[in-house]
Tab-separated table of C-alpha atoms in Angstrom:
chain	number	residue	atom	x	y	z
A	1	MET	CA	53.998	90.048	193.626
A	2	ASN	CA	55.321	93.558	193.360
A	3	ARG	CA	54.634	95.703	190.342
A	4	THR	CA	58.260	95.740	189.060
A	5	ILE	CA	58.453	91.938	188.948
A	6	ARG	CA	55.038	91.775	187.243
A	7	ARG	CA	56.121	94.230	184.572
A	8	ALA	CA	59.434	92.430	183.999
A	9	GLY	CA	57.572	89.121	183.682
A	10	THR	CA	55.131	90.618	181.184
A	11	VAL	CA	57.920	92.109	179.060
A	12	THR	CA	59.829	88.829	179.146
A	13	LEU	CA	56.703	86.894	178.099
A	14	LEU	CA	56.094	89.323	175.225
A	15	LEU	CA	59.687	88.989	174.081
A	16	VAL	CA	59.453	85.173	174.144
A	17	MET	CA	56.184	85.309	172.193
A	18	ALA	CA	57.745	87.692	169.653
A	19	LEU	CA	60.723	85.386	169.286
A	20	LEU	CA	58.457	82.366	168.750
A	21	LEU	CA	56.387	84.277	166.191
A	22	ARG	CA	59.557	85.371	164.386
A	23	LEU	CA	60.929	81.820	164.315
A	24	THR	CA	57.583	80.475	163.093
A	25	TRP	CA	57.411	83.122	160.361
A	26	LEU	CA	60.987	82.414	159.271
A	27	GLN	CA	60.310	78.685	159.150
A	28	MET	CA	57.114	79.112	157.156
A	29	MET	CA	58.341	81.796	154.745
A	30	HIS	CA	62.069	81.069	154.401
A	31	GLY	CA	62.596	77.601	155.852
A	32	GLU	CA	63.138	75.876	152.532
A	33	ALA	CA	65.483	78.602	151.261
A	34	LEU	CA	67.521	78.507	154.480
A	35	ALA	CA	67.683	74.723	154.387
A	36	ASP	CA	68.895	74.768	150.780
A	37	SER	CA	71.323	77.668	151.224
A	38	ASP	CA	74.923	77.075	150.193
A	39	LYS	CA	75.927	78.583	153.537
A	40	ASN	CA	74.060	75.893	155.472
A	41	ARG	CA	76.932	73.596	156.433
A	42	ARG	CA	74.521	70.878	157.531
A	43	ASN	CA	73.793	70.246	153.852
A	44	THR	CA	77.479	69.705	153.123
A	45	ILE	CA	77.816	67.446	156.167
A	46	GLU	CA	74.835	65.417	154.958
A	47	GLN	CA	76.193	65.172	151.407
A	48	TYR	CA	79.558	63.852	152.533
A	49	ALA	CA	78.221	61.561	155.283
A	50	GLN	CA	78.340	58.487	153.029
A	51	PRO	CA	80.170	57.380	149.866
A	52	PHE	CA	78.866	58.926	146.642
A	53	GLY	CA	77.431	57.038	143.704
A	54	ASP	CA	79.630	56.874	140.629
A	55	ILE	CA	80.025	58.129	137.087
A	56	TYR	CA	80.641	55.253	134.683
A	57	VAL	CA	82.637	55.071	131.454
A	58	GLY	CA	82.573	51.887	129.397
A	59	GLY	CA	80.869	49.994	132.215
A	60	GLU	CA	83.505	50.915	134.815
A	61	PRO	CA	83.375	53.678	137.450
A	62	VAL	CA	85.825	56.540	136.938
A	63	THR	CA	84.922	58.095	140.285
A	64	GLY	CA	85.006	56.819	143.868
A	65	SER	CA	84.861	57.905	147.514
A	66	LYS	CA	87.231	57.460	150.431
A	67	ARG	CA	87.308	58.389	154.099
A	68	ALA	CA	88.540	61.917	154.657
A	69	GLU	CA	91.881	61.907	156.456
A	70	ASP	CA	91.516	65.137	158.442
A	71	GLY	CA	88.954	63.690	160.872
A	72	GLY	CA	86.544	66.608	160.403
A	73	ASP	CA	82.766	66.494	160.124
A	74	LEU	CA	82.914	65.676	156.386
A	75	ARG	CA	83.402	61.923	156.465
A	76	TYR	CA	84.060	61.171	152.776
A	77	LYS	CA	85.787	62.877	149.866
A	78	ARG	CA	85.589	62.285	146.118
A	79	THR	CA	88.270	60.352	144.240
A	80	TYR	CA	88.875	59.983	140.498
A	81	THR	CA	90.404	57.267	138.336
A	82	ASP	CA	92.416	58.784	135.483
A	83	GLY	CA	91.257	62.196	136.701
A	84	PRO	CA	92.936	64.366	134.012
A	85	LEU	CA	91.661	62.065	131.254
A	86	TYR	CA	88.008	62.297	132.291
A	87	ALA	CA	87.897	65.754	133.927
A	88	PRO	CA	86.161	67.296	130.856
A	89	VAL	CA	83.388	64.740	131.387
A	90	THR	CA	83.056	64.373	135.148
A	91	GLY	CA	83.995	67.869	136.299
A	92	TYR	CA	84.818	67.923	140.004
A	93	ALA	CA	83.022	67.568	143.341
A	94	SER	CA	84.756	69.511	146.113
A	95	GLN	CA	83.882	69.672	149.801
A	96	VAL	CA	84.724	73.381	149.688
A	97	ARG	CA	84.210	74.580	146.121
A	98	GLY	CA	81.030	72.824	145.033
A	99	ALA	CA	80.596	70.656	141.953
A	100	THR	CA	80.788	71.152	138.180
A	101	GLN	CA	79.679	69.376	134.992
A	102	LEU	CA	78.218	65.879	135.510
A	103	GLU	CA	79.183	65.985	139.190
A	104	GLY	CA	77.162	69.177	139.560
A	105	ILE	CA	74.223	68.317	137.302
A	106	TYR	CA	73.599	64.972	139.026
A	107	GLN	CA	74.812	65.952	142.483
A	108	ASP	CA	71.575	64.980	144.238
A	109	VAL	CA	71.524	61.553	142.586
A	110	LEU	CA	75.181	60.900	143.345
A	111	ASN	CA	74.947	61.933	147.015
A	112	GLY	CA	71.613	60.201	147.689
A	113	THR	CA	69.436	63.257	148.377
A	114	ASP	CA	67.328	63.053	145.194
A	115	ASP	CA	63.710	62.213	146.114
A	116	ARG	CA	63.516	59.723	143.239
A	117	LEU	CA	65.932	57.496	145.172
A	118	LYS	CA	63.837	57.455	148.366
A	119	ASP	CA	61.011	55.290	149.609
A	120	PRO	CA	57.964	57.036	151.191
A	121	LEU	CA	59.381	56.790	154.731
A	122	GLN	CA	62.693	58.345	153.681
A	123	ILE	CA	60.829	61.193	151.994
A	124	LEU	CA	58.867	61.873	155.205
A	125	THR	CA	61.905	61.685	157.488
A	126	GLY	CA	64.342	63.382	155.111
A	127	GLU	CA	66.708	60.437	155.444
A	128	GLN	CA	69.377	59.976	152.793
A	129	ALA	CA	68.891	57.113	150.372
A	130	GLU	CA	71.444	54.860	148.755
A	131	PRO	CA	73.092	57.007	146.063
A	132	GLY	CA	72.548	56.477	142.348
A	133	ASN	CA	74.920	56.318	139.398
A	134	VAL	CA	75.401	58.108	136.077
A	135	LEU	CA	76.240	56.080	132.958
A	136	THR	CA	78.028	58.006	130.202
A	137	THR	CA	78.293	57.354	126.468
A	138	ILE	CA	82.049	57.937	126.485
A	139	ASP	CA	84.133	55.231	124.805
A	140	PRO	CA	87.297	54.813	126.935
A	141	ASP	CA	89.420	53.854	123.911
A	142	VAL	CA	88.359	56.947	121.958
A	143	GLN	CA	88.839	59.223	124.980
A	144	ARG	CA	92.269	57.861	125.830
A	145	THR	CA	93.400	57.906	122.202
A	146	GLY	CA	92.428	61.563	121.807
A	147	TYR	CA	94.069	62.525	125.100
A	148	ARG	CA	97.339	60.831	124.199
A	149	ALA	CA	97.301	62.227	120.665
A	150	LEU	CA	96.846	65.805	121.899
A	151	GLY	CA	99.629	65.220	124.426
A	152	ASP	CA	101.162	68.476	125.641
A	153	LYS	CA	99.392	70.569	123.011
A	154	LYS	CA	96.706	73.045	124.059
A	155	GLY	CA	93.514	71.939	122.378
A	156	ALA	CA	90.443	69.753	122.357
A	157	ALA	CA	88.651	67.005	120.464
A	158	VAL	CA	85.081	65.688	120.326
A	159	ALA	CA	83.888	62.413	118.788
A	160	ILE	CA	80.185	61.679	118.152
A	161	ASP	CA	78.265	58.695	116.804
A	162	PRO	CA	76.284	60.426	114.006
A	163	ASP	CA	73.381	57.959	114.087
A	164	SER	CA	72.752	57.933	117.848
A	165	GLY	CA	74.147	61.323	118.924
A	166	GLU	CA	76.265	59.626	121.581
A	167	ILE	CA	79.386	61.592	122.466
A	168	LEU	CA	82.186	59.018	122.406
A	169	GLY	CA	84.986	61.358	123.392
A	170	ALA	CA	85.351	64.832	124.895
A	171	VAL	CA	89.028	65.633	125.380
A	172	SER	CA	90.574	68.870	126.629
A	173	THR	CA	94.264	69.611	127.193
A	174	PRO	CA	95.940	70.657	129.366
A	175	SER	CA	93.780	69.042	132.024
A	176	PHE	CA	93.821	68.599	135.796
A	177	ASP	CA	93.210	65.924	138.428
A	178	PRO	CA	89.916	66.603	140.293
A	179	SER	CA	91.099	64.351	143.156
A	180	ARG	CA	93.629	66.997	144.174
A	181	ILE	CA	90.934	69.606	144.923
A	182	SER	CA	88.082	67.424	146.206
A	183	GLY	CA	88.883	67.751	149.926
A	184	SER	CA	89.146	70.599	152.402
A	185	GLY	CA	92.735	70.186	153.580
A	186	SER	CA	95.750	72.392	153.026
A	187	ASP	CA	96.988	70.264	150.120
A	188	ASP	CA	93.661	70.732	148.333
A	189	THR	CA	93.810	74.479	148.924
A	190	ALA	CA	97.353	74.661	147.564
A	191	ALA	CA	96.351	72.638	144.475
A	192	TRP	CA	93.360	74.925	143.885
A	193	GLU	CA	95.518	78.041	144.156
A	194	GLN	CA	98.001	76.558	141.697
A	195	LEU	CA	95.229	75.796	139.207
A	196	THR	CA	93.694	79.254	139.502
A	197	GLU	CA	97.122	80.859	139.028
A	198	ARG	CA	97.344	78.970	135.722
A	199	SER	CA	93.947	80.364	134.728
A	200	GLY	CA	94.866	84.049	134.662
A	201	ASN	CA	95.490	86.312	131.701
A	202	GLY	CA	99.263	86.139	131.616
A	203	LYS	CA	101.603	84.930	128.919
A	204	HIS	CA	101.687	81.392	130.316
A	205	ASP	CA	97.946	81.100	130.873
A	206	ASP	CA	96.918	77.537	129.982
A	207	ARG	CA	93.633	77.295	131.970
A	208	PRO	CA	93.647	73.560	132.756
A	209	MET	CA	90.156	73.737	134.294
A	210	LEU	CA	88.665	75.158	131.089
A	211	ASN	CA	86.659	72.523	129.223
A	212	ARG	CA	87.880	73.358	125.728
A	213	ALA	CA	85.821	70.573	124.148
A	214	LEU	CA	82.462	72.037	125.219
A	215	ARG	CA	83.012	75.416	126.844
A	216	HIS	CA	85.506	77.278	124.639
A	217	ALA	CA	84.412	78.805	121.327
A	218	VAL	CA	87.141	80.079	118.994
A	219	PRO	CA	87.275	81.082	115.301
A	220	PRO	CA	86.651	77.915	113.230
A	221	GLY	CA	88.484	79.143	110.134
A	222	SER	CA	87.939	77.174	106.951
A	223	THR	CA	86.025	74.340	108.619
A	224	PHE	CA	83.080	76.775	108.547
A	225	LYS	CA	83.147	76.580	104.744
A	226	LEU	CA	81.090	73.383	105.081
A	227	VAL	CA	78.243	75.466	106.517
A	228	VAL	CA	78.530	77.930	103.619
A	229	ALA	CA	78.551	75.093	101.084
A	230	ALA	CA	75.423	73.609	102.692
A	231	ALA	CA	73.678	76.990	102.529
A	232	ALA	CA	74.628	77.434	98.849
A	233	LEU	CA	73.191	74.042	97.908
A	234	GLU	CA	70.092	74.360	100.100
A	235	ASN	CA	69.268	77.783	98.647
A	236	ASP	CA	69.819	76.587	95.038
A	237	LEU	CA	72.692	78.983	94.472
A	238	TYR	CA	74.355	76.024	92.788
A	239	SER	CA	72.839	72.687	91.847
A	240	SER	CA	75.770	70.442	92.751
A	241	VAL	CA	79.264	70.477	94.203
A	242	ASP	CA	80.658	70.020	90.702
A	243	GLU	CA	79.030	73.061	89.079
A	244	PRO	CA	81.491	75.941	88.462
A	245	THR	CA	80.921	78.989	90.641
A	246	ASP	CA	81.183	82.654	89.761
A	247	SER	CA	84.273	83.410	91.871
A	248	PRO	CA	87.001	85.827	90.765
A	249	ASP	CA	90.469	85.159	92.144
A	250	PRO	CA	91.544	87.164	94.027
A	251	TYR	CA	88.264	88.390	95.463
A	252	THR	CA	87.741	91.953	96.710
A	253	LEU	CA	85.442	92.172	99.721
A	254	LYS	CA	82.319	94.009	98.680
A	255	GLY	CA	82.247	97.716	99.502
A	256	THR	CA	85.971	97.754	100.303
A	257	SER	CA	89.347	97.709	98.590
A	258	THR	CA	90.456	94.708	100.679
A	259	VAL	CA	91.663	91.878	98.477
A	260	LEU	CA	91.191	88.371	99.845
A	261	GLU	CA	94.022	86.071	98.833
A	262	ASN	CA	94.183	82.282	98.892
A	263	GLU	CA	96.849	80.566	100.950
A	264	ASN	CA	97.808	78.392	97.982
A	265	ARG	CA	98.090	80.943	95.199
A	266	SER	CA	98.699	78.268	92.580
A	267	ALA	CA	95.436	76.452	93.396
A	268	PRO	CA	92.737	76.475	90.671
A	269	CYS	CA	90.365	78.650	92.705
A	270	GLU	CA	89.005	80.988	90.016
A	271	ASP	CA	85.356	80.010	89.352
A	272	ALA	CA	86.091	76.732	91.155
A	273	SER	CA	83.314	74.255	91.915
A	274	LEU	CA	82.419	73.614	95.549
A	275	ARG	CA	84.301	70.314	95.404
A	276	THR	CA	87.469	72.002	94.156
A	277	ALA	CA	87.014	74.949	96.526
A	278	LEU	CA	86.748	72.616	99.528
A	279	ARG	CA	89.666	70.523	98.276
A	280	TYR	CA	91.980	73.548	98.044
A	281	SER	CA	90.169	75.628	100.695
A	282	CYS	CA	89.614	78.559	98.324
A	283	ASN	CA	88.857	81.723	100.310
A	284	ASN	CA	87.653	83.628	97.256
A	285	VAL	CA	84.890	81.109	96.530
A	286	PHE	CA	83.426	81.011	100.025
A	287	ALA	CA	83.682	84.744	100.686
A	288	LYS	CA	81.829	85.352	97.417
A	289	LEU	CA	79.258	82.632	98.233
A	290	ALA	CA	78.586	84.153	101.653
A	291	THR	CA	78.128	87.603	100.141
A	292	ASP	CA	75.808	86.279	97.414
A	293	LEU	CA	73.721	84.343	99.937
A	294	GLY	CA	73.500	87.265	102.347
A	295	ALA	CA	73.855	87.267	106.113
A	296	GLY	CA	70.252	86.155	106.722
A	297	LYS	CA	70.361	82.920	104.732
A	298	LEU	CA	73.821	82.086	106.017
A	299	ARG	CA	72.726	82.649	109.612
A	300	GLU	CA	69.656	80.466	109.089
A	301	GLN	CA	71.805	77.576	107.895
A	302	ALA	CA	74.351	78.048	110.684
A	303	GLU	CA	71.612	78.017	113.317
A	304	LYS	CA	70.242	74.733	111.950
A	305	PHE	CA	73.637	73.232	112.758
A	306	GLY	CA	73.463	74.664	116.302
A	307	PHE	CA	75.157	78.057	116.114
A	308	ASN	CA	73.679	80.795	118.360
A	309	ASP	CA	72.073	78.180	120.632
A	310	GLU	CA	72.513	79.496	124.170
A	311	LYS	CA	71.025	76.360	125.770
A	312	GLN	CA	72.950	73.571	124.121
A	313	ASP	CA	72.927	70.927	126.868
A	314	VAL	CA	74.655	67.576	126.452
A	315	PRO	CA	73.661	67.625	129.422
A	316	VAL	CA	76.616	69.872	130.371
A	317	ARG	CA	75.773	73.352	129.068
A	318	ALA	CA	78.017	74.004	126.059
A	319	ALA	CA	79.257	77.489	125.259
A	320	LYS	CA	77.372	79.271	122.482
A	321	SER	CA	78.960	78.999	119.058
A	322	ASN	CA	78.433	82.405	117.512
A	323	PHE	CA	77.315	83.522	114.083
A	324	PRO	CA	76.944	87.330	114.006
A	325	THR	CA	73.471	88.846	113.787
A	326	GLU	CA	74.525	92.163	112.243
A	327	MET	CA	77.069	92.418	109.438
A	328	ASP	CA	77.753	94.495	106.351
A	329	GLU	CA	78.606	92.767	103.070
A	330	ALA	CA	82.364	92.767	103.657
A	331	GLN	CA	81.919	91.261	107.112
A	332	THR	CA	79.546	88.682	105.670
A	333	GLY	CA	82.274	87.734	103.204
A	334	LEU	CA	84.777	87.271	106.038
A	335	SER	CA	82.264	85.188	107.993
A	336	GLY	CA	82.095	82.865	104.978
A	337	ILE	CA	85.668	81.756	105.684
A	338	GLY	CA	85.056	81.363	109.417
A	339	GLN	CA	86.540	84.706	110.434
A	340	PHE	CA	85.109	88.091	111.584
A	341	GLU	CA	83.036	87.268	114.708
A	342	VAL	CA	82.275	83.618	113.918
A	343	THR	CA	83.254	81.274	116.748
A	344	ALA	CA	82.685	77.572	117.371
A	345	THR	CA	83.379	74.917	119.969
A	346	PRO	CA	84.863	71.563	118.940
A	347	LEU	CA	81.451	70.113	119.851
A	348	GLN	CA	79.788	72.427	117.324
A	349	MET	CA	82.170	71.566	114.495
A	350	ALA	CA	81.768	67.854	115.267
A	351	MET	CA	78.004	68.432	114.941
A	352	VAL	CA	78.532	69.861	111.443
A	353	SER	CA	80.242	66.653	110.324
A	354	GLN	CA	77.731	64.616	112.327
A	355	ALA	CA	74.755	66.038	110.403
A	356	ILE	CA	76.495	65.582	107.044
A	357	ALA	CA	77.353	61.954	107.890
A	358	HIS	CA	73.775	61.232	109.056
A	359	ASN	CA	72.102	62.165	105.767
A	360	GLY	CA	71.404	65.748	106.778
A	361	GLU	CA	69.691	64.972	110.074
A	362	LEU	CA	71.231	66.085	113.376
A	363	VAL	CA	70.602	63.815	116.361
A	364	ASP	CA	70.971	65.724	119.631
A	365	PRO	CA	74.483	65.038	121.001
A	366	HIS	CA	74.583	63.684	124.559
A	367	MET	CA	77.220	62.213	126.867
A	368	VAL	CA	74.893	60.487	129.365
A	369	SER	CA	72.919	57.375	128.423
A	370	ARG	CA	71.140	56.639	131.739
A	371	VAL	CA	70.813	57.759	135.331
A	372	GLN	CA	70.186	54.866	137.741
A	373	ASP	CA	69.334	54.308	141.376
A	374	GLY	CA	71.543	52.165	143.592
A	375	ASN	CA	69.766	48.983	142.443
A	376	GLY	CA	70.328	49.659	138.756
A	377	HIS	CA	66.787	50.837	137.997
A	378	THR	CA	66.595	53.625	135.431
A	379	LEU	CA	65.583	57.028	136.751
A	380	GLN	CA	66.228	58.896	133.510
A	381	SER	CA	67.161	57.764	129.999
A	382	TYR	CA	68.732	59.716	127.158
A	383	GLU	CA	68.764	56.786	124.748
A	384	ASP	CA	66.019	58.181	122.485
A	385	PRO	CA	67.226	61.730	121.723
A	386	ASP	CA	65.429	64.283	119.575
A	387	SER	CA	66.637	65.132	116.094
A	388	HIS	CA	65.965	67.694	113.371
A	389	ARG	CA	66.739	68.079	109.690
A	390	VAL	CA	69.590	70.425	108.863
A	391	MET	CA	69.701	69.884	105.102
A	392	SER	CA	68.278	67.579	102.465
A	393	GLU	CA	69.657	64.075	102.016
A	394	ARG	CA	70.926	65.106	98.593
A	395	THR	CA	72.883	68.060	100.003
A	396	ALA	CA	74.383	65.827	102.685
A	397	GLN	CA	75.385	63.247	100.058
A	398	GLN	CA	76.997	65.954	97.917
A	399	LEU	CA	78.973	67.300	100.876
A	400	ARG	CA	80.105	63.808	101.930
A	401	SER	CA	81.433	63.284	98.427
A	402	ALA	CA	83.279	66.621	98.441
A	403	MET	CA	84.705	65.991	101.942
A	404	GLY	CA	85.952	62.634	100.685
A	405	THR	CA	87.857	64.474	97.939
A	406	VAL	CA	89.450	66.739	100.579
A	407	VAL	CA	90.898	63.677	102.312
A	408	ASP	CA	91.687	61.600	99.222
A	409	LYS	CA	93.221	64.346	97.073
A	410	GLY	CA	93.227	67.604	99.015
A	411	THR	CA	94.321	69.369	102.171
A	412	GLY	CA	93.113	66.601	104.540
A	413	SER	CA	95.344	63.761	103.335
A	414	ASN	CA	96.695	63.004	106.818
A	415	ALA	CA	93.251	61.665	107.815
A	416	GLN	CA	93.270	58.790	105.325
A	417	ILE	CA	92.549	55.410	106.974
A	418	ASP	CA	92.988	52.111	105.149
A	419	GLY	CA	89.713	50.218	104.883
A	420	LEU	CA	87.512	53.176	105.908
A	421	THR	CA	85.734	55.859	103.921
A	422	VAL	CA	86.816	59.218	105.361
A	423	GLY	CA	85.733	62.791	104.650
A	424	GLY	CA	86.988	65.960	106.268
A	425	LYS	CA	87.747	69.668	106.147
A	426	THR	CA	90.836	71.463	107.380
A	427	GLY	CA	90.983	74.936	108.851
A	428	THR	CA	93.586	77.427	110.021
A	429	ALA	CA	91.996	80.294	111.940
A	430	GLN	CA	93.694	83.639	112.501
A	431	HIS	CA	92.995	85.547	115.706
A	432	GLY	CA	94.325	88.242	118.002
A	433	VAL	CA	95.081	91.905	117.296
A	434	ASP	CA	96.115	92.133	113.636
A	435	ASN	CA	96.111	88.316	113.601
A	436	SER	CA	99.082	88.309	115.959
A	437	GLY	CA	98.008	85.189	117.863
A	438	MET	CA	99.241	81.717	116.965
A	439	PRO	CA	96.711	80.367	114.422
A	440	TYR	CA	94.278	77.660	115.496
A	441	ALA	CA	94.620	74.391	113.577
A	442	TRP	CA	91.233	72.706	112.928
A	443	PHE	CA	89.987	69.488	111.398
A	444	THR	CA	86.391	68.249	111.282
A	445	SER	CA	85.636	64.879	109.758
A	446	TRP	CA	83.643	61.673	109.584
A	447	ALA	CA	84.547	58.058	108.861
A	448	GLU	CA	82.450	55.050	107.899
A	449	THR	CA	83.008	51.298	107.682
A	450	ASP	CA	81.729	49.064	104.901
A	451	SER	CA	79.009	47.878	107.274
A	452	GLY	CA	77.753	51.440	107.897
A	453	GLU	CA	79.234	52.199	111.333
A	454	LYS	CA	80.129	55.907	111.566
A	455	VAL	CA	81.896	58.452	113.709
A	456	ALA	CA	82.276	62.224	113.438
A	457	VAL	CA	85.284	63.976	114.994
A	458	ALA	CA	86.389	67.586	115.363
A	459	VAL	CA	89.814	68.624	116.636
A	460	VAL	CA	91.285	72.026	117.387
A	461	VAL	CA	94.925	72.623	118.332
A	462	GLU	CA	95.226	76.067	119.888
A	463	ASP	CA	98.929	75.944	120.650
A	464	SER	CA	101.790	73.525	120.060
A	465	ASP	CA	105.540	73.482	119.637
A	466	ALA	CA	105.177	73.946	115.877
A	467	ALA	CA	106.518	77.098	114.236
A	468	ARG	CA	103.848	79.525	113.037
A	469	ALA	CA	104.512	78.675	109.377
A	470	GLU	CA	103.980	74.971	110.140
A	471	VAL	CA	100.566	75.374	111.779
A	472	SER	CA	97.887	73.733	109.657
A	473	GLY	CA	94.780	71.654	110.121
A	474	ASN	CA	96.254	68.803	108.086
A	475	GLY	CA	99.588	68.884	109.890
A	476	LEU	CA	98.409	69.179	113.508
A	477	ALA	CA	94.704	68.321	113.834
A	478	ALA	CA	94.027	65.707	111.137
A	479	PRO	CA	96.406	63.063	112.596
A	480	ILE	CA	94.627	63.344	115.949
A	481	ALA	CA	91.221	62.951	114.299
A	482	LYS	CA	92.529	59.949	112.357
A	483	LYS	CA	93.583	58.190	115.555
A	484	MET	CA	90.253	58.864	117.260
A	485	MET	CA	88.226	57.700	114.245
A	486	THR	CA	90.290	54.539	114.063
A	487	ALA	CA	89.745	53.879	117.773
A	488	ALA	CA	85.997	54.396	117.423
A	489	LEU	CA	85.506	52.079	114.458
A	490	ARG	CA	88.063	49.364	115.260
């Protein structure tokens, strides 16, 4: 063999050995990362090789799977029953754009790749198992009632069972149909582009893919006064909701010349008791209370309700409801009426009423009851959630009584329901530069039957056809809450 051929053979052998060493090193050091990479199309092909498991509402699946029509290598695509109704719960699963909310959290269970679904042989071979299912706590009557009641308004509503923490409804409008974006065809692409165009920052931005029930925190306005009232009672600033307060009307924010007026200037708000102040939504009382308590005590009470929690999972991660960490006395006064930098999701304000209705104890809200394998065996249960005390039983009882007055004789009269005990709090929150935005109309409430069944509901209407002067929590949000509470308890 001549020298040139020998040298070429040696170099070739060395190159082959180097290539084998490189491949071995990559497999050992990065094999798992490469296999799990979003850019590895084999994973997507595997996921969509068989029908998915389903997400259930009220014992019936609200998701499905069907053969993809384009004949590509992704055999199945996701389908949705009443897609816009349940989109805030299910999220979407797209062949191209991934998965969100329950579809994303339980993706491995629903597509059969979760190791808990596999027998030992399937784990060794990497074979897909029969997919599992996710059972939600959503009550279809409550969900549908809230969705229809919101109609073409921009807003959201959340209903919770105070005793169990089960989320019975999570409604967000406007919504979208996840079925239209679940595939990889041109129609799906066009639908996605249309949805993203509606999620910009323009005048007609309505963001249909935004989960307003869980993922959108806005100023809560006067509904936050319940938190202030709880803090005042818990810190012994006042002994009961019927004790007169020291509250000049109008009230000048401390350290400023800014005078805080009440919307109803004829209301008996001067030195009003907490019951009267909640009934007439007296700004002077709650701004003064917040200032007297101080930012620290107010923040402590707000955080017991769930404000400032950055990991509020239900199991979908909710947006943080914010109570500011640094404020001067004037800003603290504004925070006492749910303004300044205070923000809340409908979930958070439902939790406020939830804790008050459940004797001061907050049971962790959750929208999934069980995760099952294909044979109905439980893989994970959420039916025994954690809880913590937010306030004393006496404080909760006092606030329930005062909230009942708001509905029976005050600003929440549109939430009255024959045969049920109802308590609530209205709110109208200003926002935008110089309060130029359309006010948010809020209502947070609870209802109870004679036999002790309960529900807590919070509603926010961000935009409607109503004139600015007609926007109010009682006018826009309370009727929606009333319908949802009725659906839950009847």
